[in-house]
Amino acid sequence: MRVVRHRKNMGKTEAILTGLENSKGEVLVILDADLQYDPLEIPLLLDKMEEGYDIVTGWKKGKYAKPFASCVHNLVSRIHPRIPVHSQNLIKALKR
């Protein structure tokens, strides 16, 4: 494992992009550090990838801190680009 840091806080998206740019693996897993998602779920994502998927994403089940905002986001995401989206979360596995 290698740690890559920004000199100042550039936000979550830049942190993810920097991590992806500096990674070397064939399969990459993105997971929030606050453990909202259990790292023990990672093998489930990888199992799905073995079925031929290039990207696998998980989503939260249960209560949300912002249920109205989540519902609006999910509705808009489902209408366009017509891809089923459950939430904007951060537990994903993807092939390079």
PDB file of C-alpha atoms in Angstrom:
ATOM      1  CA  MET A   1       0.000   0.000   0.000  1.00  0.00           C
ATOM      2  CA  ARG A   2       1.150   3.512  -0.817  1.00  0.00           C
ATOM      3  CA  VAL A   3      -0.118   6.770   0.672  1.00  0.00           C
ATOM      4  CA  VAL A   4      -0.551   9.763  -1.649  1.00  0.00           C
ATOM      5  CA  ARG A   5      -1.498  13.122  -0.151  1.00  0.00           C
ATOM      6  CA  HIS A   6      -2.406  16.578  -1.385  1.00  0.00           C
ATOM      7  CA  ARG A   7      -0.709  19.527   0.303  1.00  0.00           C
ATOM      8  CA  LYS A   8      -4.131  21.086   0.891  1.00  0.00           C
ATOM      9  CA  ASN A   9      -7.691  19.792   0.917  1.00  0.00           C
ATOM     10  CA  MET A  10      -8.832  19.627  -2.707  1.00  0.00           C
ATOM     11  CA  GLY A  11     -12.047  17.745  -2.056  1.00  0.00           C
ATOM     12  CA  LYS A  12     -13.235  14.190  -2.345  1.00  0.00           C
ATOM     13  CA  THR A  13     -13.326  14.024  -6.151  1.00  0.00           C
ATOM     14  CA  GLU A  14      -9.713  15.170  -6.525  1.00  0.00           C
ATOM     15  CA  ALA A  15      -8.640  12.739  -3.803  1.00  0.00           C
ATOM     16  CA  ILE A  16     -10.283   9.857  -5.671  1.00  0.00           C
ATOM     17  CA  LEU A  17      -8.804  10.917  -9.022  1.00  0.00           C
ATOM     18  CA  THR A  18      -5.324  11.233  -7.508  1.00  0.00           C
ATOM     19  CA  GLY A  19      -5.673   7.794  -5.957  1.00  0.00           C
ATOM     20  CA  LEU A  20      -6.784   6.269  -9.255  1.00  0.00           C
ATOM     21  CA  GLU A  21      -3.956   7.968 -11.159  1.00  0.00           C
ATOM     22  CA  ASN A  22      -1.398   6.591  -8.702  1.00  0.00           C
ATOM     23  CA  SER A  23      -2.786   3.067  -8.451  1.00  0.00           C
ATOM     24  CA  LYS A  24      -1.254   0.077 -10.182  1.00  0.00           C
ATOM     25  CA  GLY A  25      -3.789  -2.705  -9.728  1.00  0.00           C
ATOM     26  CA  GLU A  26      -6.007  -4.224 -12.410  1.00  0.00           C
ATOM     27  CA  VAL A  27      -9.071  -3.926 -10.172  1.00  0.00           C
ATOM     28  CA  LEU A  28      -9.553  -0.809  -8.066  1.00  0.00           C
ATOM     29  CA  VAL A  29     -11.842  -0.460  -5.056  1.00  0.00           C
ATOM     30  CA  ILE A  30     -13.006   2.950  -3.849  1.00  0.00           C
ATOM     31  CA  LEU A  31     -14.331   3.091  -0.301  1.00  0.00           C
ATOM     32  CA  ASP A  32     -14.988   5.986   2.073  1.00  0.00           C
ATOM     33  CA  ALA A  33     -12.608   6.036   5.025  1.00  0.00           C
ATOM     34  CA  ASP A  34     -15.400   6.726   7.533  1.00  0.00           C
ATOM     35  CA  LEU A  35     -16.532   3.094   7.300  1.00  0.00           C
ATOM     36  CA  GLN A  36     -20.086   3.911   6.223  1.00  0.00           C
ATOM     37  CA  TYR A  37     -19.607   0.782   4.156  1.00  0.00           C
ATOM     38  CA  ASP A  38     -18.164  -2.366   5.672  1.00  0.00           C
ATOM     39  CA  PRO A  39     -14.824  -3.340   4.063  1.00  0.00           C
ATOM     40  CA  LEU A  40     -15.965  -6.946   4.478  1.00  0.00           C
ATOM     41  CA  GLU A  41     -18.391  -6.211   1.589  1.00  0.00           C
ATOM     42  CA  ILE A  42     -15.494  -5.820  -0.876  1.00  0.00           C
ATOM     43  CA  PRO A  43     -15.392  -9.549  -1.767  1.00  0.00           C
ATOM     44  CA  LEU A  44     -19.063  -9.295  -2.802  1.00  0.00           C
ATOM     45  CA  LEU A  45     -18.147  -6.549  -5.287  1.00  0.00           C
ATOM     46  CA  LEU A  46     -15.244  -8.599  -6.615  1.00  0.00           C
ATOM     47  CA  ASP A  47     -17.460 -11.683  -6.985  1.00  0.00           C
ATOM     48  CA  LYS A  48     -19.805  -9.648  -9.210  1.00  0.00           C
ATOM     49  CA  MET A  49     -16.848  -8.470 -11.298  1.00  0.00           C
ATOM     50  CA  GLU A  50     -15.966 -12.109 -11.947  1.00  0.00           C
ATOM     51  CA  GLU A  51     -19.392 -12.393 -13.622  1.00  0.00           C
ATOM     52  CA  GLY A  52     -18.081 -10.045 -16.313  1.00  0.00           C
ATOM     53  CA  TYR A  53     -18.950  -6.573 -15.041  1.00  0.00           C
ATOM     54  CA  ASP A  54     -16.417  -3.749 -15.484  1.00  0.00           C
ATOM     55  CA  ILE A  55     -17.879  -1.591 -12.691  1.00  0.00           C
ATOM     56  CA  VAL A  56     -19.779  -2.723  -9.604  1.00  0.00           C
ATOM     57  CA  THR A  57     -21.253  -0.335  -7.065  1.00  0.00           C
ATOM     58  CA  GLY A  58     -22.996  -0.867  -3.752  1.00  0.00           C
ATOM     59  CA  TRP A  59     -25.562   1.302  -2.034  1.00  0.00           C
ATOM     60  CA  LYS A  60     -26.809   1.981   1.444  1.00  0.00           C
ATOM     61  CA  LYS A  61     -29.870   0.321   2.826  1.00  0.00           C
ATOM     62  CA  GLY A  62     -31.750   1.788   5.722  1.00  0.00           C
ATOM     63  CA  LYS A  63     -32.114   5.317   7.040  1.00  0.00           C
ATOM     64  CA  TYR A  64     -30.485   8.290   5.394  1.00  0.00           C
ATOM     65  CA  ALA A  65     -29.462  11.512   7.083  1.00  0.00           C
ATOM     66  CA  LYS A  66     -30.973  13.457   4.170  1.00  0.00           C
ATOM     67  CA  PRO A  67     -33.903  11.374   2.870  1.00  0.00           C
ATOM     68  CA  PHE A  68     -35.539  14.135   0.781  1.00  0.00           C
ATOM     69  CA  ALA A  69     -32.304  15.100  -0.981  1.00  0.00           C
ATOM     70  CA  SER A  70     -31.514  11.439  -1.600  1.00  0.00           C
ATOM     71  CA  CYS A  71     -34.951  10.819  -3.102  1.00  0.00           C
ATOM     72  CA  VAL A  72     -34.652  13.820  -5.440  1.00  0.00           C
ATOM     73  CA  HIS A  73     -31.153  12.779  -6.530  1.00  0.00           C
ATOM     74  CA  ASN A  74     -32.266   9.211  -7.146  1.00  0.00           C
ATOM     75  CA  LEU A  75     -35.296  10.335  -9.166  1.00  0.00           C
ATOM     76  CA  VAL A  76     -33.259  12.655 -11.388  1.00  0.00           C
ATOM     77  CA  SER A  77     -30.535  10.032 -11.835  1.00  0.00           C
ATOM     78  CA  ARG A  78     -33.061   7.435 -12.931  1.00  0.00           C
ATOM     79  CA  ILE A  79     -34.677   9.729 -15.490  1.00  0.00           C
ATOM     80  CA  HIS A  80     -31.404  10.758 -17.092  1.00  0.00           C
ATOM     81  CA  PRO A  81     -29.228   9.047 -18.346  1.00  0.00           C
ATOM     82  CA  ARG A  82     -31.662   6.166 -17.780  1.00  0.00           C
ATOM     83  CA  ILE A  83     -29.271   4.159 -15.671  1.00  0.00           C
ATOM     84  CA  PRO A  84     -30.652   2.699 -12.438  1.00  0.00           C
ATOM     85  CA  VAL A  85     -29.013   4.621  -9.592  1.00  0.00           C
ATOM     86  CA  HIS A  86     -29.791   3.969  -5.940  1.00  0.00           C
ATOM     87  CA  SER A  87     -27.620   6.614  -4.317  1.00  0.00           C
ATOM     88  CA  GLN A  88     -24.450   8.579  -4.838  1.00  0.00           C
ATOM     89  CA  ASN A  89     -22.268   6.414  -2.664  1.00  0.00           C
ATOM     90  CA  LEU A  90     -18.682   5.457  -2.460  1.00  0.00           C
ATOM     91  CA  ILE A  91     -18.163   1.758  -2.447  1.00  0.00           C
ATOM     92  CA  LYS A  92     -17.183   0.785  -5.951  1.00  0.00           C
ATOM     93  CA  ALA A  93     -14.977  -1.721  -7.711  1.00  0.00           C
ATOM     94  CA  LEU A  94     -13.809  -1.090 -11.257  1.00  0.00           C
ATOM     95  CA  LYS A  95     -11.441  -2.535 -13.811  1.00  0.00           C
ATOM     96  CA  ARG A  96      -8.607  -0.380 -15.038  1.00  0.00           C
TER      97      ARG A  96
END
